[in-house]
């Protein structure tokens, strides 16, 4: 199954051009399909509200977005709705396909066209939208780059002030299609009906005011040219479910793989325990947690299913530590290492992390203090690794790896993750709402989950265990990263339903991982 694209504005324009050139269809057909899709979403939403007046106000501009709005008006009228079209640009400035679609409204019943293109009085716009059931924002589309001022800003303020449902066409007016940041005032949409594919700005910034995003087809293939890649994709439950390892009837613990977890130290064995337990709950056959001597004593009082080992006698790694861990990794069925949660912070551990990262010949996931030990040398060390490496930083850790500030990382999550993945040859899992998985070739995958219940201590350690466990079961690293972030998000969602968003702790998550697998096996589809 090919995952749905998440496109930049330039990539989407290229898709439109290729569709017109490749199929011979006039661009009017694409506009017709887009506008009809908007109308279908609006009519479906209105049908859920009893006693509706069925009055739709559509605020239109002069570009393609406005043309989509004119088409939507026509189909809404044909569907039985009353429509009030409010022009934020004079009719004479509507050109091309949009002008044709405006002319098509002439004489149609239940449609009124009101020219407010010179109306700077906010009250006039507010009155025009006061009695509508649904406001459709067809003012600006994905091409917007300038700050919004003047009458369009007045129109946006009136749309936001309306108490009715707000539906944005393609992208809320005022929102940057590539970054999700604002260009002045932004329509706060309840629903965004986007054309052909999700746009980066709709998903890359989790708190962008886009509401529910619905993708409507244009009636042509969405097949961007390779020259405009690398591309970004939206993860799907069906794809993840189909990729997860399954135990055959003759399976034994060795066929489920053996994960070596280098984690924990005095006072920080909880992180190691969460990592190991999560790995077991996603199906790993064997888990060995290697820790300091004091860490092992504490772990042995807590673990049941996992094995433990000691890689150093003191509070920091020593000269023998590498040989101990290398010998563990040479055991039969060891297919992966997870390193970092709760490890010591001394210079010996730093040297050990660097050497293990370069030299261990099985796939490895690095998190937490494993990443902090790599620090600003991470790109060079990871690039020298002899086997695949997956790093799982949160924005603060990513800032330390790249020498940037956390704010800079948050402002360009995809761009910074892509640069680091290319330079380090590592797979980057940039954590947070809408976690990103980025491959060294720049291909990126967006996890749909925006789950505040996961904002709890130890949640990242669980993700490390899930990812390490899937690697130990033989999954290809990029696929393992995709599956890990998706099932981790689902586990957080299910834990929140049981304990409440504020009541979830990381210890709830390993059991929820298993619960998600059980639900999927029974055919349950998560409703997120």
PDB file of C-alpha atoms in Angstrom, residues 148-389:
ATOM      1  CA  UNK A 148      -2.822  39.754   5.348  1.00  0.00           C
ATOM      2  CA  UNK A 149      -4.091  43.294   5.851  1.00  0.00           C
ATOM      3  CA  UNK A 150      -7.001  45.488   4.784  1.00  0.00           C
ATOM      4  CA  UNK A 151     -10.368  44.069   3.783  1.00  0.00           C
ATOM      5  CA  UNK A 152      -9.217  40.421   3.778  1.00  0.00           C
ATOM      6  CA  UNK A 153      -8.126  40.866   7.400  1.00  0.00           C
ATOM      7  CA  UNK A 154     -11.543  42.335   8.226  1.00  0.00           C
ATOM      8  CA  UNK A 155     -13.213  39.362   6.510  1.00  0.00           C
ATOM      9  CA  UNK A 156     -11.123  36.871   8.500  1.00  0.00           C
ATOM     10  CA  UNK A 157     -11.983  38.604  11.771  1.00  0.00           C
ATOM     11  CA  UNK A 158     -15.694  38.400  10.891  1.00  0.00           C
ATOM     12  CA  UNK A 159     -15.419  34.699  10.026  1.00  0.00           C
ATOM     13  CA  UNK A 160     -13.718  33.986  13.332  1.00  0.00           C
ATOM     14  CA  UNK A 161     -16.353  35.966  15.213  1.00  0.00           C
ATOM     15  CA  UNK A 162     -19.213  33.992  13.651  1.00  0.00           C
ATOM     16  CA  UNK A 163     -20.748  31.385  15.939  1.00  0.00           C
ATOM     17  CA  UNK A 164     -21.338  28.971  13.060  1.00  0.00           C
ATOM     18  CA  UNK A 165     -19.225  26.049  11.888  1.00  0.00           C
ATOM     19  CA  UNK A 166     -16.215  27.197   9.867  1.00  0.00           C
ATOM     20  CA  UNK A 167     -15.032  25.182   6.869  1.00  0.00           C
ATOM     21  CA  UNK A 168     -11.753  26.164   5.160  1.00  0.00           C
ATOM     22  CA  UNK A 169     -11.121  25.413   1.503  1.00  0.00           C
ATOM     23  CA  UNK A 170      -7.731  23.698   1.036  1.00  0.00           C
ATOM     24  CA  UNK A 171      -6.107  25.571   3.946  1.00  0.00           C
ATOM     25  CA  UNK A 172      -7.366  28.166   6.440  1.00  0.00           C
ATOM     26  CA  UNK A 173      -6.766  31.634   5.019  1.00  0.00           C
ATOM     27  CA  UNK A 174      -3.704  33.206   6.588  1.00  0.00           C
ATOM     28  CA  UNK A 175      -1.924  29.911   7.277  1.00  0.00           C
ATOM     29  CA  UNK A 176       1.335  29.090   5.494  1.00  0.00           C
ATOM     30  CA  UNK A 177       0.857  25.888   3.501  1.00  0.00           C
ATOM     31  CA  UNK A 178       4.415  24.705   4.137  1.00  0.00           C
ATOM     32  CA  UNK A 179       5.088  25.657   7.751  1.00  0.00           C
ATOM     33  CA  UNK A 180       1.696  25.964   9.454  1.00  0.00           C
ATOM     34  CA  UNK A 181       2.692  29.410  10.699  1.00  0.00           C
ATOM     35  CA  UNK A 182       0.506  32.482  10.277  1.00  0.00           C
ATOM     36  CA  UNK A 183       0.684  35.429   7.908  1.00  0.00           C
ATOM     37  CA  UNK A 184      -1.251  37.806  10.120  1.00  0.00           C
ATOM     38  CA  UNK A 185      -4.836  36.858  11.029  1.00  0.00           C
ATOM     39  CA  UNK A 186      -5.812  33.224  10.392  1.00  0.00           C
ATOM     40  CA  UNK A 187      -9.222  31.621  10.020  1.00  0.00           C
ATOM     41  CA  UNK A 188      -9.818  29.249  12.934  1.00  0.00           C
ATOM     42  CA  UNK A 189     -11.382  26.371  11.051  1.00  0.00           C
ATOM     43  CA  UNK A 190     -13.483  23.569  12.482  1.00  0.00           C
ATOM     44  CA  UNK A 191     -12.969  21.590   9.282  1.00  0.00           C
ATOM     45  CA  UNK A 192     -10.424  21.948   6.493  1.00  0.00           C
ATOM     46  CA  UNK A 193     -11.312  20.376   3.162  1.00  0.00           C
ATOM     47  CA  UNK A 194      -7.996  20.017   1.369  1.00  0.00           C
ATOM     48  CA  UNK A 195      -7.522  19.073  -2.272  1.00  0.00           C
ATOM     49  CA  UNK A 196      -5.779  15.951  -3.494  1.00  0.00           C
ATOM     50  CA  UNK A 197      -3.418  15.537  -0.539  1.00  0.00           C
ATOM     51  CA  UNK A 198      -2.694  16.963   2.897  1.00  0.00           C
ATOM     52  CA  UNK A 199      -0.419  19.973   2.892  1.00  0.00           C
ATOM     53  CA  UNK A 200       2.591  20.217   5.190  1.00  0.00           C
ATOM     54  CA  UNK A 201       1.182  23.271   6.934  1.00  0.00           C
ATOM     55  CA  UNK A 202      -1.921  21.342   7.950  1.00  0.00           C
ATOM     56  CA  UNK A 203       0.002  18.673   9.859  1.00  0.00           C
ATOM     57  CA  UNK A 204       3.520  19.820  10.655  1.00  0.00           C
ATOM     58  CA  UNK A 205       2.431  22.293  13.356  1.00  0.00           C
ATOM     59  CA  UNK A 206       0.068  20.395  15.684  1.00  0.00           C
ATOM     60  CA  UNK A 207      -1.644  23.479  17.081  1.00  0.00           C
ATOM     61  CA  UNK A 208      -2.420  25.042  13.685  1.00  0.00           C
ATOM     62  CA  UNK A 209      -6.143  26.011  13.669  1.00  0.00           C
ATOM     63  CA  UNK A 210      -7.190  23.548  10.972  1.00  0.00           C
ATOM     64  CA  UNK A 211      -9.792  21.448  12.818  1.00  0.00           C
ATOM     65  CA  UNK A 212     -10.653  18.119  11.229  1.00  0.00           C
ATOM     66  CA  UNK A 213      -8.838  17.641   7.930  1.00  0.00           C
ATOM     67  CA  UNK A 214     -10.712  15.924   5.107  1.00  0.00           C
ATOM     68  CA  UNK A 215      -8.988  15.151   1.800  1.00  0.00           C
ATOM     69  CA  UNK A 216     -11.139  15.291  -1.329  1.00  0.00           C
ATOM     70  CA  UNK A 217     -10.063  13.880  -4.658  1.00  0.00           C
ATOM     71  CA  UNK A 218      -9.520  15.917  -7.810  1.00  0.00           C
ATOM     72  CA  UNK A 219     -10.431  13.060 -10.125  1.00  0.00           C
ATOM     73  CA  UNK A 220      -6.818  12.637 -11.267  1.00  0.00           C
ATOM     74  CA  UNK A 221      -3.868  10.620  -9.925  1.00  0.00           C
ATOM     75  CA  UNK A 222      -1.789  12.268  -7.185  1.00  0.00           C
ATOM     76  CA  UNK A 223       1.608  11.373  -8.589  1.00  0.00           C
ATOM     77  CA  UNK A 224       4.244  14.047  -7.906  1.00  0.00           C
ATOM     78  CA  UNK A 225       7.383  14.001 -10.073  1.00  0.00           C
ATOM     79  CA  UNK A 226      10.474  12.465  -8.441  1.00  0.00           C
ATOM     80  CA  UNK A 227      12.448  15.611  -9.224  1.00  0.00           C
ATOM     81  CA  UNK A 228      10.527  17.551  -6.569  1.00  0.00           C
ATOM     82  CA  UNK A 229      11.192  15.018  -3.820  1.00  0.00           C
ATOM     83  CA  UNK A 230      11.975  13.867  -1.242  1.00  0.00           C
ATOM     84  CA  UNK A 231       8.379  13.523  -0.181  1.00  0.00           C
ATOM     85  CA  UNK A 232       6.492  13.339   3.060  1.00  0.00           C
ATOM     86  CA  UNK A 233       3.792  10.744   3.811  1.00  0.00           C
ATOM     87  CA  UNK A 234       0.908  10.279   6.267  1.00  0.00           C
ATOM     88  CA  UNK A 235       1.008   7.079   8.311  1.00  0.00           C
ATOM     89  CA  UNK A 236      -2.050   4.817   8.181  1.00  0.00           C
ATOM     90  CA  UNK A 237      -3.249   2.250  10.669  1.00  0.00           C
ATOM     91  CA  UNK A 238      -3.812  -0.432   8.014  1.00  0.00           C
ATOM     92  CA  UNK A 239      -0.239  -0.091   6.777  1.00  0.00           C
ATOM     93  CA  UNK A 240       1.205  -0.364  10.283  1.00  0.00           C
ATOM     94  CA  UNK A 241      -1.016  -3.295  11.199  1.00  0.00           C
ATOM     95  CA  UNK A 242       0.115  -5.166   8.111  1.00  0.00           C
ATOM     96  CA  UNK A 243       3.802  -4.545   8.807  1.00  0.00           C
ATOM     97  CA  UNK A 244       3.987  -5.882  12.370  1.00  0.00           C
ATOM     98  CA  UNK A 245       5.724  -9.222  12.958  1.00  0.00           C
ATOM     99  CA  UNK A 246       3.504 -12.212  13.689  1.00  0.00           C
ATOM    100  CA  UNK A 247       4.407 -15.399  15.504  1.00  0.00           C
ATOM    101  CA  UNK A 248       3.974 -18.573  13.525  1.00  0.00           C
ATOM    102  CA  UNK A 249       2.661 -21.753  15.117  1.00  0.00           C
ATOM    103  CA  UNK A 250       6.136 -23.206  15.531  1.00  0.00           C
ATOM    104  CA  UNK A 251       7.684 -20.081  17.028  1.00  0.00           C
ATOM    105  CA  UNK A 252       9.980 -20.129  20.072  1.00  0.00           C
ATOM    106  CA  UNK A 253      11.492 -17.289  22.058  1.00  0.00           C
ATOM    107  CA  UNK A 254      14.514 -17.102  19.787  1.00  0.00           C
ATOM    108  CA  UNK A 255      12.416 -16.473  16.694  1.00  0.00           C
ATOM    109  CA  UNK A 256      11.037 -13.370  18.442  1.00  0.00           C
ATOM    110  CA  UNK A 257      14.565 -11.975  18.599  1.00  0.00           C
ATOM    111  CA  UNK A 258      16.748 -10.906  21.501  1.00  0.00           C
ATOM    112  CA  UNK A 259      17.086  -7.219  22.376  1.00  0.00           C
ATOM    113  CA  UNK A 260      20.027  -5.928  24.406  1.00  0.00           C
ATOM    114  CA  UNK A 261      19.047  -2.819  26.374  1.00  0.00           C
ATOM    115  CA  UNK A 262      21.918  -0.675  27.640  1.00  0.00           C
ATOM    116  CA  UNK A 263      20.112   1.413  30.221  1.00  0.00           C
ATOM    117  CA  UNK A 264      19.738   2.310  33.864  1.00  0.00           C
ATOM    118  CA  UNK A 265      22.003   3.242  36.744  1.00  0.00           C
ATOM    119  CA  UNK A 266      21.519   3.910  40.431  1.00  0.00           C
ATOM    120  CA  UNK A 267      18.331   5.920  40.832  1.00  0.00           C
ATOM    121  CA  UNK A 268      17.372   5.554  37.157  1.00  0.00           C
ATOM    122  CA  UNK A 269      16.426   1.914  36.762  1.00  0.00           C
ATOM    123  CA  UNK A 270      12.798   2.812  36.063  1.00  0.00           C
ATOM    124  CA  UNK A 271      13.795   3.988  32.588  1.00  0.00           C
ATOM    125  CA  UNK A 272      15.489   0.661  31.865  1.00  0.00           C
ATOM    126  CA  UNK A 273      12.522  -1.278  33.205  1.00  0.00           C
ATOM    127  CA  UNK A 274      10.046   0.637  30.997  1.00  0.00           C
ATOM    128  CA  UNK A 275      12.224   0.062  27.934  1.00  0.00           C
ATOM    129  CA  UNK A 276      12.540  -3.663  28.525  1.00  0.00           C
ATOM    130  CA  UNK A 277       8.883  -4.173  29.375  1.00  0.00           C
ATOM    131  CA  UNK A 278       7.731  -2.304  26.274  1.00  0.00           C
ATOM    132  CA  UNK A 279       9.987  -4.461  24.103  1.00  0.00           C
ATOM    133  CA  UNK A 280       8.491  -7.628  25.564  1.00  0.00           C
ATOM    134  CA  UNK A 281       4.935  -6.337  25.138  1.00  0.00           C
ATOM    135  CA  UNK A 282       5.439  -5.810  21.399  1.00  0.00           C
ATOM    136  CA  UNK A 283       6.524  -9.401  20.963  1.00  0.00           C
ATOM    137  CA  UNK A 284      10.278  -9.557  21.504  1.00  0.00           C
ATOM    138  CA  UNK A 285      11.270 -13.053  22.582  1.00  0.00           C
ATOM    139  CA  UNK A 286      14.160 -12.169  24.900  1.00  0.00           C
ATOM    140  CA  UNK A 287      15.367  -8.983  26.562  1.00  0.00           C
ATOM    141  CA  UNK A 288      18.623  -8.476  28.460  1.00  0.00           C
ATOM    142  CA  UNK A 289      19.090  -5.198  30.328  1.00  0.00           C
ATOM    143  CA  UNK A 290      22.747  -4.299  30.802  1.00  0.00           C
ATOM    144  CA  UNK A 291      23.338  -1.767  33.573  1.00  0.00           C
ATOM    145  CA  UNK A 292      25.841  -0.731  36.235  1.00  0.00           C
ATOM    146  CA  UNK A 293      26.382  -3.078  39.168  1.00  0.00           C
ATOM    147  CA  UNK A 294      24.209  -0.931  41.436  1.00  0.00           C
ATOM    148  CA  UNK A 295      21.657  -0.670  38.647  1.00  0.00           C
ATOM    149  CA  UNK A 296      21.516  -4.438  38.250  1.00  0.00           C
ATOM    150  CA  UNK A 297      20.845  -4.943  41.967  1.00  0.00           C
ATOM    151  CA  UNK A 298      17.886  -2.577  41.770  1.00  0.00           C
ATOM    152  CA  UNK A 299      16.647  -4.099  38.506  1.00  0.00           C
ATOM    153  CA  UNK A 300      16.786  -7.658  39.839  1.00  0.00           C
ATOM    154  CA  UNK A 301      14.340  -6.615  42.530  1.00  0.00           C
ATOM    155  CA  UNK A 302      11.901  -5.378  39.876  1.00  0.00           C
ATOM    156  CA  UNK A 303      12.104  -7.464  36.715  1.00  0.00           C
ATOM    157  CA  UNK A 304      10.531 -10.846  36.141  1.00  0.00           C
ATOM    158  CA  UNK A 305      10.625 -11.625  32.425  1.00  0.00           C
ATOM    159  CA  UNK A 306      13.802  -9.723  31.430  1.00  0.00           C
ATOM    160  CA  UNK A 307      17.374 -10.840  32.120  1.00  0.00           C
ATOM    161  CA  UNK A 308      20.002  -8.492  33.543  1.00  0.00           C
ATOM    162  CA  UNK A 309      23.724  -8.028  33.106  1.00  0.00           C
ATOM    163  CA  UNK A 310      26.469  -5.748  34.458  1.00  0.00           C
ATOM    164  CA  UNK A 311      28.720  -3.722  32.171  1.00  0.00           C
ATOM    165  CA  UNK A 312      30.644  -1.853  34.880  1.00  0.00           C
ATOM    166  CA  UNK A 313      31.191  -2.151  38.622  1.00  0.00           C
ATOM    167  CA  UNK A 314      31.303   1.564  39.441  1.00  0.00           C
ATOM    168  CA  UNK A 315      29.117   4.541  38.646  1.00  0.00           C
ATOM    169  CA  UNK A 316      30.659   5.041  35.196  1.00  0.00           C
ATOM    170  CA  UNK A 317      31.676   2.797  32.327  1.00  0.00           C
ATOM    171  CA  UNK A 318      35.199   1.386  32.395  1.00  0.00           C
ATOM    172  CA  UNK A 319      37.690  -0.144  29.982  1.00  0.00           C
ATOM    173  CA  UNK A 320      36.005  -3.555  30.069  1.00  0.00           C
ATOM    174  CA  UNK A 321      32.486  -2.257  29.396  1.00  0.00           C
ATOM    175  CA  UNK A 322      32.687  -2.433  25.614  1.00  0.00           C
ATOM    176  CA  UNK A 323      33.798  -6.083  25.634  1.00  0.00           C
ATOM    177  CA  UNK A 324      30.961  -7.019  28.010  1.00  0.00           C
ATOM    178  CA  UNK A 325      28.286  -5.440  25.810  1.00  0.00           C
ATOM    179  CA  UNK A 326      29.881  -6.702  22.598  1.00  0.00           C
ATOM    180  CA  UNK A 327      29.777 -10.236  24.030  1.00  0.00           C
ATOM    181  CA  UNK A 328      26.078  -9.809  24.851  1.00  0.00           C
ATOM    182  CA  UNK A 329      25.418  -8.674  21.291  1.00  0.00           C
ATOM    183  CA  UNK A 330      27.232 -11.741  19.942  1.00  0.00           C
ATOM    184  CA  UNK A 331      24.727 -14.103  21.574  1.00  0.00           C
ATOM    185  CA  UNK A 332      22.367 -16.108  19.371  1.00  0.00           C
ATOM    186  CA  UNK A 333      19.241 -14.288  18.222  1.00  0.00           C
ATOM    187  CA  UNK A 334      20.458 -10.822  19.297  1.00  0.00           C
ATOM    188  CA  UNK A 335      19.278  -8.610  16.462  1.00  0.00           C
ATOM    189  CA  UNK A 336      19.172  -5.127  18.011  1.00  0.00           C
ATOM    190  CA  UNK A 337      20.370  -2.833  20.787  1.00  0.00           C
ATOM    191  CA  UNK A 338      18.479  -0.060  22.558  1.00  0.00           C
ATOM    192  CA  UNK A 339      20.777   2.346  24.366  1.00  0.00           C
ATOM    193  CA  UNK A 340      20.425   5.435  26.485  1.00  0.00           C
ATOM    194  CA  UNK A 341      17.581   5.592  29.028  1.00  0.00           C
ATOM    195  CA  UNK A 342      19.004   6.285  32.490  1.00  0.00           C
ATOM    196  CA  UNK A 343      22.654   5.506  31.707  1.00  0.00           C
ATOM    197  CA  UNK A 344      25.494   7.147  33.707  1.00  0.00           C
ATOM    198  CA  UNK A 345      26.711  10.596  32.701  1.00  0.00           C
ATOM    199  CA  UNK A 346      30.488  10.206  33.212  1.00  0.00           C
ATOM    200  CA  UNK A 347      33.307  10.423  30.639  1.00  0.00           C
ATOM    201  CA  UNK A 348      33.691   6.661  30.532  1.00  0.00           C
ATOM    202  CA  UNK A 349      30.089   6.261  29.468  1.00  0.00           C
ATOM    203  CA  UNK A 350      30.523   8.936  26.813  1.00  0.00           C
ATOM    204  CA  UNK A 351      33.437   7.017  25.305  1.00  0.00           C
ATOM    205  CA  UNK A 352      31.472   3.768  25.513  1.00  0.00           C
ATOM    206  CA  UNK A 353      28.409   5.232  23.779  1.00  0.00           C
ATOM    207  CA  UNK A 354      30.548   6.600  20.973  1.00  0.00           C
ATOM    208  CA  UNK A 355      32.305   3.278  20.425  1.00  0.00           C
ATOM    209  CA  UNK A 356      29.149   1.168  20.641  1.00  0.00           C
ATOM    210  CA  UNK A 357      27.420   3.503  18.180  1.00  0.00           C
ATOM    211  CA  UNK A 358      30.228   3.107  15.663  1.00  0.00           C
ATOM    212  CA  UNK A 359      31.095  -0.571  16.067  1.00  0.00           C
ATOM    213  CA  UNK A 360      28.149  -2.750  17.126  1.00  0.00           C
ATOM    214  CA  UNK A 361      27.056  -4.655  14.038  1.00  0.00           C
ATOM    215  CA  UNK A 362      23.315  -4.923  14.712  1.00  0.00           C
ATOM    216  CA  UNK A 363      20.719  -2.146  14.371  1.00  0.00           C
ATOM    217  CA  UNK A 364      20.589   0.233  17.309  1.00  0.00           C
ATOM    218  CA  UNK A 365      18.142   2.790  18.676  1.00  0.00           C
ATOM    219  CA  UNK A 366      19.621   5.642  20.706  1.00  0.00           C
ATOM    220  CA  UNK A 367      17.605   7.793  23.076  1.00  0.00           C
ATOM    221  CA  UNK A 368      17.855  10.030  26.130  1.00  0.00           C
ATOM    222  CA  UNK A 369      21.346  10.185  27.634  1.00  0.00           C
ATOM    223  CA  UNK A 370      22.680   8.092  24.787  1.00  0.00           C
ATOM    224  CA  UNK A 371      21.962  11.088  22.554  1.00  0.00           C
ATOM    225  CA  UNK A 372      23.291  13.542  25.115  1.00  0.00           C
ATOM    226  CA  UNK A 373      26.601  11.673  25.186  1.00  0.00           C
ATOM    227  CA  UNK A 374      26.888  11.965  21.403  1.00  0.00           C
ATOM    228  CA  UNK A 375      26.174  15.691  21.636  1.00  0.00           C
ATOM    229  CA  UNK A 376      27.528  17.938  18.919  1.00  0.00           C
ATOM    230  CA  UNK A 377      29.660  15.112  17.445  1.00  0.00           C
ATOM    231  CA  UNK A 378      26.595  12.969  16.741  1.00  0.00           C
ATOM    232  CA  UNK A 379      26.530  13.408  12.971  1.00  0.00           C
ATOM    233  CA  UNK A 380      30.129  12.269  12.524  1.00  0.00           C
ATOM    234  CA  UNK A 381      29.850   9.334  14.935  1.00  0.00           C
ATOM    235  CA  UNK A 382      26.573   8.075  13.511  1.00  0.00           C
ATOM    236  CA  UNK A 383      27.822   8.392   9.933  1.00  0.00           C
ATOM    237  CA  UNK A 384      30.674   6.014  10.825  1.00  0.00           C
ATOM    238  CA  UNK A 385      28.343   3.324  12.186  1.00  0.00           C
ATOM    239  CA  UNK A 386      28.605  -0.158  10.664  1.00  0.00           C
ATOM    240  CA  UNK A 387      24.877  -0.917  10.952  1.00  0.00           C
ATOM    241  CA  UNK A 388      21.617   1.076  10.876  1.00  0.00           C
ATOM    242  CA  UNK A 389      21.048   3.581  13.664  1.00  0.00           C
TER     243      UNK A 389
END
